[in-house]
PDB file of C-alpha atoms in Angstrom:
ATOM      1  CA  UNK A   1      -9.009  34.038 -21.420  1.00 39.00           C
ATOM      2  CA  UNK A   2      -9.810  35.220 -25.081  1.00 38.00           C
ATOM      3  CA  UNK A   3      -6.350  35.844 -26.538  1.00 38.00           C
ATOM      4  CA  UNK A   4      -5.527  39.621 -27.871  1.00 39.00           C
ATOM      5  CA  UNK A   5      -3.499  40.911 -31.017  1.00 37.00           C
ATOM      6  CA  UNK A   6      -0.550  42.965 -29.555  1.00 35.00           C
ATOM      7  CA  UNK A   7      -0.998  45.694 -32.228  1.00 38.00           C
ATOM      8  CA  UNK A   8      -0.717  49.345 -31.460  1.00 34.00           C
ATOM      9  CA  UNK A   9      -4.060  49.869 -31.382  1.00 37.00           C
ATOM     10  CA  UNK A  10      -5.065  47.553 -28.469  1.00 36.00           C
ATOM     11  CA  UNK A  11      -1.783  48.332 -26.746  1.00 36.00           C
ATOM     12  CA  UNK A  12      -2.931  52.499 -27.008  1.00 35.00           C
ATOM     13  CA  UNK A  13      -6.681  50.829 -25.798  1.00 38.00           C
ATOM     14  CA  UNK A  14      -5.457  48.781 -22.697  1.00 35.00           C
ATOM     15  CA  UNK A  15      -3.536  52.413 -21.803  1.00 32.00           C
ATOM     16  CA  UNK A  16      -6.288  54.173 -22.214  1.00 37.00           C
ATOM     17  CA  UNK A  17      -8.686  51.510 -20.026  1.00 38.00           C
ATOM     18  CA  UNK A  18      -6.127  50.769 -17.622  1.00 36.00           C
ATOM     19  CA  UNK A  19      -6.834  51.854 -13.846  1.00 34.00           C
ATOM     20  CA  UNK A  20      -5.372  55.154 -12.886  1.00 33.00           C
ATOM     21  CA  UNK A  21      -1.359  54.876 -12.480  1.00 34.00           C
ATOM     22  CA  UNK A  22       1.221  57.361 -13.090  1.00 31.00           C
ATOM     23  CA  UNK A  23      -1.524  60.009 -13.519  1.00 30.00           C
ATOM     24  CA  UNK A  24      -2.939  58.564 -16.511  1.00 30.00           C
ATOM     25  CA  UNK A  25      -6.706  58.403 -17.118  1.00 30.00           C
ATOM     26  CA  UNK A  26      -8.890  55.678 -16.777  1.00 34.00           C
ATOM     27  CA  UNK A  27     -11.567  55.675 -19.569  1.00 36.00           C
ATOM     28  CA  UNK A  28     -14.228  53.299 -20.210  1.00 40.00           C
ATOM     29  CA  UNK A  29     -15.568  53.323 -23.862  1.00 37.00           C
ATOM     30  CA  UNK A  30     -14.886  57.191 -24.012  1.00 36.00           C
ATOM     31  CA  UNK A  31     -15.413  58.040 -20.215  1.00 41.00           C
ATOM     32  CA  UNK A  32     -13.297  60.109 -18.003  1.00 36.00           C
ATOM     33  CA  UNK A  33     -11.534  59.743 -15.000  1.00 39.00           C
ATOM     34  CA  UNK A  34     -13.610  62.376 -13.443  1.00 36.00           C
ATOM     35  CA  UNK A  35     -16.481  60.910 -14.442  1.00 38.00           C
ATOM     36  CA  UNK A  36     -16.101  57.160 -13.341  1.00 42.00           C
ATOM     37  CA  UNK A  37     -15.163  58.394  -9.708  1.00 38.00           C
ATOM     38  CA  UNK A  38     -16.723  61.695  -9.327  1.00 39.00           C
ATOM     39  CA  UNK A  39     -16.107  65.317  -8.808  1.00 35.00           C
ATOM     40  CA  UNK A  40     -15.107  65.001  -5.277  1.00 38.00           C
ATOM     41  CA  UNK A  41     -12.452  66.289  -4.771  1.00 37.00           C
ATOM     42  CA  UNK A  42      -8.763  65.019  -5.827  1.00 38.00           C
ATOM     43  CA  UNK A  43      -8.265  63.330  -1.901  1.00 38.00           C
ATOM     44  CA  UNK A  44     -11.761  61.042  -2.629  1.00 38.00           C
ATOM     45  CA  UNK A  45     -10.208  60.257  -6.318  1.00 41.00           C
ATOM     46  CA  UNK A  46      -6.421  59.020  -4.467  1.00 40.00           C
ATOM     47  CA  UNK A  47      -8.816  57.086  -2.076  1.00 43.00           C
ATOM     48  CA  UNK A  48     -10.668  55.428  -4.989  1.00 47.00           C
ATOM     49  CA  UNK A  49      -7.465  55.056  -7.945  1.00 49.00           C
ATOM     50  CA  UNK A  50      -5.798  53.158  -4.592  1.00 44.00           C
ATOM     51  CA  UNK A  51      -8.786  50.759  -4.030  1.00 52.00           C
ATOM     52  CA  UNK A  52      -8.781  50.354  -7.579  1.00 51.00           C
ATOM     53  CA  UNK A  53      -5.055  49.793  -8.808  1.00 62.00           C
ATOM     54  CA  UNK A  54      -5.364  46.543  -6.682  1.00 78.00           C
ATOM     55  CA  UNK A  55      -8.597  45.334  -7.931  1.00 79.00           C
ATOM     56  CA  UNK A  56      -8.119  42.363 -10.488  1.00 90.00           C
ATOM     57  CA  UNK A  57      -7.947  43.177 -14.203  1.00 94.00           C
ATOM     58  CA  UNK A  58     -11.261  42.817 -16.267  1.00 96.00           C
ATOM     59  CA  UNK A  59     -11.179  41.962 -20.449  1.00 97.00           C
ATOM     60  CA  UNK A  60     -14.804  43.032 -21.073  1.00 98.00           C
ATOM     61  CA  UNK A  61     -16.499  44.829 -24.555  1.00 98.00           C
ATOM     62  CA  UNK A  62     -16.186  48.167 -24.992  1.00 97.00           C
ATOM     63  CA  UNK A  63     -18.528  50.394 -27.094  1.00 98.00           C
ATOM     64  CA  UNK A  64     -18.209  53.901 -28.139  1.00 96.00           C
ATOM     65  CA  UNK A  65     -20.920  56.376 -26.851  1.00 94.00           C
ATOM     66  CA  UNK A  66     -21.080  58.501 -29.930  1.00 93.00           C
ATOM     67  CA  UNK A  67     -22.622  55.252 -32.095  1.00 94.00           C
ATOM     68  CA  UNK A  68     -22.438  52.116 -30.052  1.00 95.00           C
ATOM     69  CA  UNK A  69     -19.210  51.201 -32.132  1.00 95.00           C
ATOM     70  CA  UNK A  70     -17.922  47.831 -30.635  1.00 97.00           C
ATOM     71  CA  UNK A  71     -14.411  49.001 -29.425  1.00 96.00           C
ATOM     72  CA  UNK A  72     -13.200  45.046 -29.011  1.00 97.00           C
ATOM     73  CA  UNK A  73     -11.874  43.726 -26.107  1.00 97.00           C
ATOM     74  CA  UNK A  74     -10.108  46.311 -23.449  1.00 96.00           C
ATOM     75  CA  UNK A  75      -8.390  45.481 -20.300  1.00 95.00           C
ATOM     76  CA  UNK A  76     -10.113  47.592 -17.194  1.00 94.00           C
ATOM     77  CA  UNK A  77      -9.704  46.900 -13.379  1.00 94.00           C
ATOM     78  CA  UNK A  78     -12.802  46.179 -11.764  1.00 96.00           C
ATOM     79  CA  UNK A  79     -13.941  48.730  -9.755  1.00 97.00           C
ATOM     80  CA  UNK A  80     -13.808  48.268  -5.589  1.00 96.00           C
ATOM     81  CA  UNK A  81     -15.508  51.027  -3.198  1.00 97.00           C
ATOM     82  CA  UNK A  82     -16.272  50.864   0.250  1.00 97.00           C
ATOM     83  CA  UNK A  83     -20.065  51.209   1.611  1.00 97.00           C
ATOM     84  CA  UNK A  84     -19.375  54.991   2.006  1.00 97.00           C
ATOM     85  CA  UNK A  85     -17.739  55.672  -1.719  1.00 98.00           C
ATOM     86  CA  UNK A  86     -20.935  54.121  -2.925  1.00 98.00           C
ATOM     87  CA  UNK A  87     -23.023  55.777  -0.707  1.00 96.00           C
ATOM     88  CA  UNK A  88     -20.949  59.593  -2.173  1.00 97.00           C
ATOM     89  CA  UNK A  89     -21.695  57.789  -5.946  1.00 97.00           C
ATOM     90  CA  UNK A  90     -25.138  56.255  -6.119  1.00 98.00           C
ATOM     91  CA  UNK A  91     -28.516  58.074  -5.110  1.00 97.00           C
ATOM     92  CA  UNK A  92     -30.210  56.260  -2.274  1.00 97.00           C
ATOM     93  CA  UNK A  93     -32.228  54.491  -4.903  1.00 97.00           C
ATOM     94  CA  UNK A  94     -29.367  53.409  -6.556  1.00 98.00           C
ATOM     95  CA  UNK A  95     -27.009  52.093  -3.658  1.00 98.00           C
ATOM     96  CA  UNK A  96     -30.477  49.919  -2.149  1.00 98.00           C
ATOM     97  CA  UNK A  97     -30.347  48.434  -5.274  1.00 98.00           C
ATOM     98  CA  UNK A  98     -26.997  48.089  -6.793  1.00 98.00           C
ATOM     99  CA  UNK A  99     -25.118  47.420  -3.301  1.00 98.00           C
ATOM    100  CA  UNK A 100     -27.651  45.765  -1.581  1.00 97.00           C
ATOM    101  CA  UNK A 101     -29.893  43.463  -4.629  1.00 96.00           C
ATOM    102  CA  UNK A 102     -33.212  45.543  -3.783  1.00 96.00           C
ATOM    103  CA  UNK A 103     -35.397  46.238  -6.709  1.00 96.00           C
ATOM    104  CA  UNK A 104     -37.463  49.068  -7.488  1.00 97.00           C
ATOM    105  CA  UNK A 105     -40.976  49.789  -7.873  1.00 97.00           C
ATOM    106  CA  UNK A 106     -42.713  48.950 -10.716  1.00 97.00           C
ATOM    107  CA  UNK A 107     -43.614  51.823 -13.094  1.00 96.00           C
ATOM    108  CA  UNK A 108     -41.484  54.167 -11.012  1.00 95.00           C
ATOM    109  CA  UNK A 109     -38.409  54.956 -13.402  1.00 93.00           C
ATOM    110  CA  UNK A 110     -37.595  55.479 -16.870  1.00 90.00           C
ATOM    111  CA  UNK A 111     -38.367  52.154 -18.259  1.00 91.00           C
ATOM    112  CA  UNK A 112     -39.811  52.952 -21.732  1.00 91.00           C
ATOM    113  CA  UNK A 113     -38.186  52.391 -24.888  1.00 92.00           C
ATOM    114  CA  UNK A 114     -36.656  55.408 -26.299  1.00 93.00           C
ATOM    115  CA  UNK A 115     -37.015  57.299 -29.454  1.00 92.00           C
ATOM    116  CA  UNK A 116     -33.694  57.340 -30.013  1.00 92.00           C
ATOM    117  CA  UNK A 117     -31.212  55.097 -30.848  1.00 95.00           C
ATOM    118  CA  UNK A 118     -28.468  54.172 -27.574  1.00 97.00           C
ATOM    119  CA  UNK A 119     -27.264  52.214 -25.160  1.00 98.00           C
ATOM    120  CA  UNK A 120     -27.156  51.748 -21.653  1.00 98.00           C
ATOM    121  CA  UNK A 121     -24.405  51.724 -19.467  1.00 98.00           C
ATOM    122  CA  UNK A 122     -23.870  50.430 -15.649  1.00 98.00           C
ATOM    123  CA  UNK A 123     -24.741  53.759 -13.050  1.00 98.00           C
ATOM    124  CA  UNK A 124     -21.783  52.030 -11.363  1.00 98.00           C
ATOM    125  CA  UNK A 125     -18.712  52.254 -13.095  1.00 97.00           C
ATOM    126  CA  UNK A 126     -20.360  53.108 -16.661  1.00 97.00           C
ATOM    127  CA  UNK A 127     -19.510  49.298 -18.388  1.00 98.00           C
ATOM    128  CA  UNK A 128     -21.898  48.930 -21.628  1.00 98.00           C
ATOM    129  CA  UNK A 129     -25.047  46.755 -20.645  1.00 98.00           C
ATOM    130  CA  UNK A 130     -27.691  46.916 -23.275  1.00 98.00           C
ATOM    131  CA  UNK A 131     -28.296  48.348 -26.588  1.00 98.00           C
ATOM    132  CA  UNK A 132     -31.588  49.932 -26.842  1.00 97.00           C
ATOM    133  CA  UNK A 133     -32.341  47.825 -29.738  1.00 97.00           C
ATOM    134  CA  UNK A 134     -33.013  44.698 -28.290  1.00 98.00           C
ATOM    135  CA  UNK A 135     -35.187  46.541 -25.613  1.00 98.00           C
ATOM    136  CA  UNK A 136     -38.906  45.559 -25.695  1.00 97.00           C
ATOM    137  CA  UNK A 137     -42.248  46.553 -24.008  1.00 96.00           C
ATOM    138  CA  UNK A 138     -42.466  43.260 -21.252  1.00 96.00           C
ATOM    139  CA  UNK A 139     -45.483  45.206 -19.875  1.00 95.00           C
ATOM    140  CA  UNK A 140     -43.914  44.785 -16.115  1.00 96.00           C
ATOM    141  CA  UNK A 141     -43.001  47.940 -15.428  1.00 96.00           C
ATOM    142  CA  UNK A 142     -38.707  47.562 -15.895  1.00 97.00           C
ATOM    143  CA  UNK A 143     -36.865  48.200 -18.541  1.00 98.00           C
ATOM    144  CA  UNK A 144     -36.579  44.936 -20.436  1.00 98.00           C
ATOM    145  CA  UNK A 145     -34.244  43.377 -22.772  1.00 98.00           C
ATOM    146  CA  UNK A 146     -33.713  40.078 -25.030  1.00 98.00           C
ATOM    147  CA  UNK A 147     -29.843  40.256 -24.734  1.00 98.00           C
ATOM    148  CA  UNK A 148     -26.904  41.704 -22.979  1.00 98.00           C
ATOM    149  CA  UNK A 149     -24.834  44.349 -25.391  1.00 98.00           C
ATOM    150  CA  UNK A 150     -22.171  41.667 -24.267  1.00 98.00           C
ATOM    151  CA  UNK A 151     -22.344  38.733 -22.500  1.00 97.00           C
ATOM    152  CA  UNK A 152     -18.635  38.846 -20.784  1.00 97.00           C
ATOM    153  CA  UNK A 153     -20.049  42.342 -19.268  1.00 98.00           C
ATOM    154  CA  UNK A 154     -22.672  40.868 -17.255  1.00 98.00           C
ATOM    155  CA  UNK A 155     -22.145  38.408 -14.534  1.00 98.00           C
ATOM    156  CA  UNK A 156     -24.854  35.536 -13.819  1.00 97.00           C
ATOM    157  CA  UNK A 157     -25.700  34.689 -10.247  1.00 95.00           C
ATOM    158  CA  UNK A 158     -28.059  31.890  -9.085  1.00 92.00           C
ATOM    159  CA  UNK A 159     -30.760  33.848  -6.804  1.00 91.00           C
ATOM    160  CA  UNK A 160     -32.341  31.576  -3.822  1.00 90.00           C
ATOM    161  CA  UNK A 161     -33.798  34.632  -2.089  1.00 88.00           C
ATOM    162  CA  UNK A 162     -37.650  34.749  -1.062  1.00 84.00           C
ATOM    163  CA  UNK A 163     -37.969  30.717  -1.309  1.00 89.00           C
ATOM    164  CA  UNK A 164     -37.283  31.557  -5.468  1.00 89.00           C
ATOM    165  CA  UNK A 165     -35.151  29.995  -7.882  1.00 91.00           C
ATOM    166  CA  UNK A 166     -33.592  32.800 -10.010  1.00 95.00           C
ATOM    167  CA  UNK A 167     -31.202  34.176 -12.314  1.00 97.00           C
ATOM    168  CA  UNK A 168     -29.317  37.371 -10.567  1.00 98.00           C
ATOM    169  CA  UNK A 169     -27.899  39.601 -13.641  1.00 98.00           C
ATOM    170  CA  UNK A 170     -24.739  41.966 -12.208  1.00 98.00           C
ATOM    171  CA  UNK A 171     -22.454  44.051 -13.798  1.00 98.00           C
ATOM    172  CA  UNK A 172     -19.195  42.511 -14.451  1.00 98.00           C
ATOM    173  CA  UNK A 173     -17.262  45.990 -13.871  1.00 98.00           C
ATOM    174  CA  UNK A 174     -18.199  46.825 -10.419  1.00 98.00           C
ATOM    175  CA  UNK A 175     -20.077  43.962  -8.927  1.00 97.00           C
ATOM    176  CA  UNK A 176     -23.333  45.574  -8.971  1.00 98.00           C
ATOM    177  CA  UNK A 177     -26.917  44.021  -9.090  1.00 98.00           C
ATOM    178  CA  UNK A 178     -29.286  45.270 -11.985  1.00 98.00           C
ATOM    179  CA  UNK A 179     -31.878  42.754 -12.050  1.00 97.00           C
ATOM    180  CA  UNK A 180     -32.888  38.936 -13.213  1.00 98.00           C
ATOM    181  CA  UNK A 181     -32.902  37.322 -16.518  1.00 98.00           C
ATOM    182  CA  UNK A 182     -36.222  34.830 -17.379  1.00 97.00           C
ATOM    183  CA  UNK A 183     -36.947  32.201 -20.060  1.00 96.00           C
ATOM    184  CA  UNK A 184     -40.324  34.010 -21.032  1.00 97.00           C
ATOM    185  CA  UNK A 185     -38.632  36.638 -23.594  1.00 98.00           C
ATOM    186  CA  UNK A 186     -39.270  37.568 -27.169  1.00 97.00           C
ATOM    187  CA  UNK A 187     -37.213  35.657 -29.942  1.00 97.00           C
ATOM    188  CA  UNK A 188     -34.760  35.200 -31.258  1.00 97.00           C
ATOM    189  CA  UNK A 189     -33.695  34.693 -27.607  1.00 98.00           C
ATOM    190  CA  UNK A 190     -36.990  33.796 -25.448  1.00 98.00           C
ATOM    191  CA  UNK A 191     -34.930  35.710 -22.748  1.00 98.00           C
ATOM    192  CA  UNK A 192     -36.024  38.865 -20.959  1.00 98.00           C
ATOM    193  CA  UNK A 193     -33.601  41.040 -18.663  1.00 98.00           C
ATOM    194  CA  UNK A 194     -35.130  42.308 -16.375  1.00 98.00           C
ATOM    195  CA  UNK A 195     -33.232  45.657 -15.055  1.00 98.00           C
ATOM    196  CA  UNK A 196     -33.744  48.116 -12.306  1.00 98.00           C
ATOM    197  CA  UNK A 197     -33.764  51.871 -14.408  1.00 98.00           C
ATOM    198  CA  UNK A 198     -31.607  53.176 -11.360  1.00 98.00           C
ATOM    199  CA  UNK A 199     -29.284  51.027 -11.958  1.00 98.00           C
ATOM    200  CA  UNK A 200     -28.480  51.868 -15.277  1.00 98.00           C
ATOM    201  CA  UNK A 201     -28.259  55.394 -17.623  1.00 97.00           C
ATOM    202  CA  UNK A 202     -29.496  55.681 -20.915  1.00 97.00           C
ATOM    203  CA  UNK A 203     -26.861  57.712 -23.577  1.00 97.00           C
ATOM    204  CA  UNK A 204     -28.255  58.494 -26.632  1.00 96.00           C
ATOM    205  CA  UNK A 205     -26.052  58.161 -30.310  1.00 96.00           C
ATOM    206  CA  UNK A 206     -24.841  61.275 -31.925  1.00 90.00           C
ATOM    207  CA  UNK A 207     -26.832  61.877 -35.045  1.00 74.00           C
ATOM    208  CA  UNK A 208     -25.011  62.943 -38.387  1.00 57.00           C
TER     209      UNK A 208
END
């Protein structure tokens, strides 16, 4: 594991990024508590800090949603949820796809480049995936990508489904599928991710 300077400033990041305990709050890159497990209801938010506090401790990138600052390495707990907390989280869209390694239908969500400069972050547990700036037209109907915004936040899964030989791409956070990576990308990779839109949400930088 990538060693860490034990300076105040990582020690106030880890607090901040650390699962829910003693009625802190868990932030990733800038995101609330009430965010990352909902609005709920404080009994659904025990259920899910409990799952979580026992979940195994992450060191992923973070990145700051106000200009896709890279935060440096932060300590988070992966996030665990029953079939029915991701059924309360995701859209049925979402959970066939994120719980379940469906895919989507072509053309059918926001897979476009946008205007603006951003980054895209898991629908899951809100870990940074891609920045929009290595996103490019693939002409297949997903939103595709040359490179991960980090590659210790995306987990790679060899695919045998449907008599295939693939590259599964998941979300290192929560254990979620997003899509496939393929050798037939634009340089300076020659790789294309491959993503499902609903598994991911788009957050545009602030502007000056």
């Amino acid at each position: 594991m990538t060693s860490v300077t034990h300076d105040k400033t990582m020690d106030r990041r880890r607090f901040l990024f650390a699962a829910l305990g003693g009625g802190a709050a868990l932030a990733i890159g800038g995101v609330s508590a009430a965010r990352l497990f909902g609005a709920n209801g404080g009994g659904a938010m025990a259920a899910t800090a409990a799952t979580t506090s026992t979940a195994p401790q992450l060191l992923l990138e973070c990145f700051a949603d106000d200009d896709g600052h890279n935060l440096g390495p932060c300590y988070v707990r992966k996030l665990l949820l029953t079939d029915a907390q991701w059924h309360a989280r995701l859209s049925d869209a979402a959970f066939s796809v994120m719980r379940r390694a469906g895919t989507e239908i072509a053309f059918s969500g926001p897979h476009e480049k946008p205007n603006s400069k951003g980054m895209y972050r898991c629908a899951g547990c809100d870990t940074a995936l891609f920045d929009a700036a290595t996103q490019f037209d693939s002409g297949t109907g997903w939103p595709s990508f040359w490179k991960p915004i980090a590659k210790q936040n995306v987990i790679e899964i060899n695919d045998t489904s449907f008599g295939m030989t693939r590259t599964a791409i998941s979300c290192a956070g929560c254990d979620s599928h997003l899509g496939h990576v393929f050798d037939d990308g634009p340089q300076p990779t020659g790789l294309r991710y491959c993503m499902n839109s609903v598994a991911m949400r788009f957050v545009a930088f602030r502007t000056s």
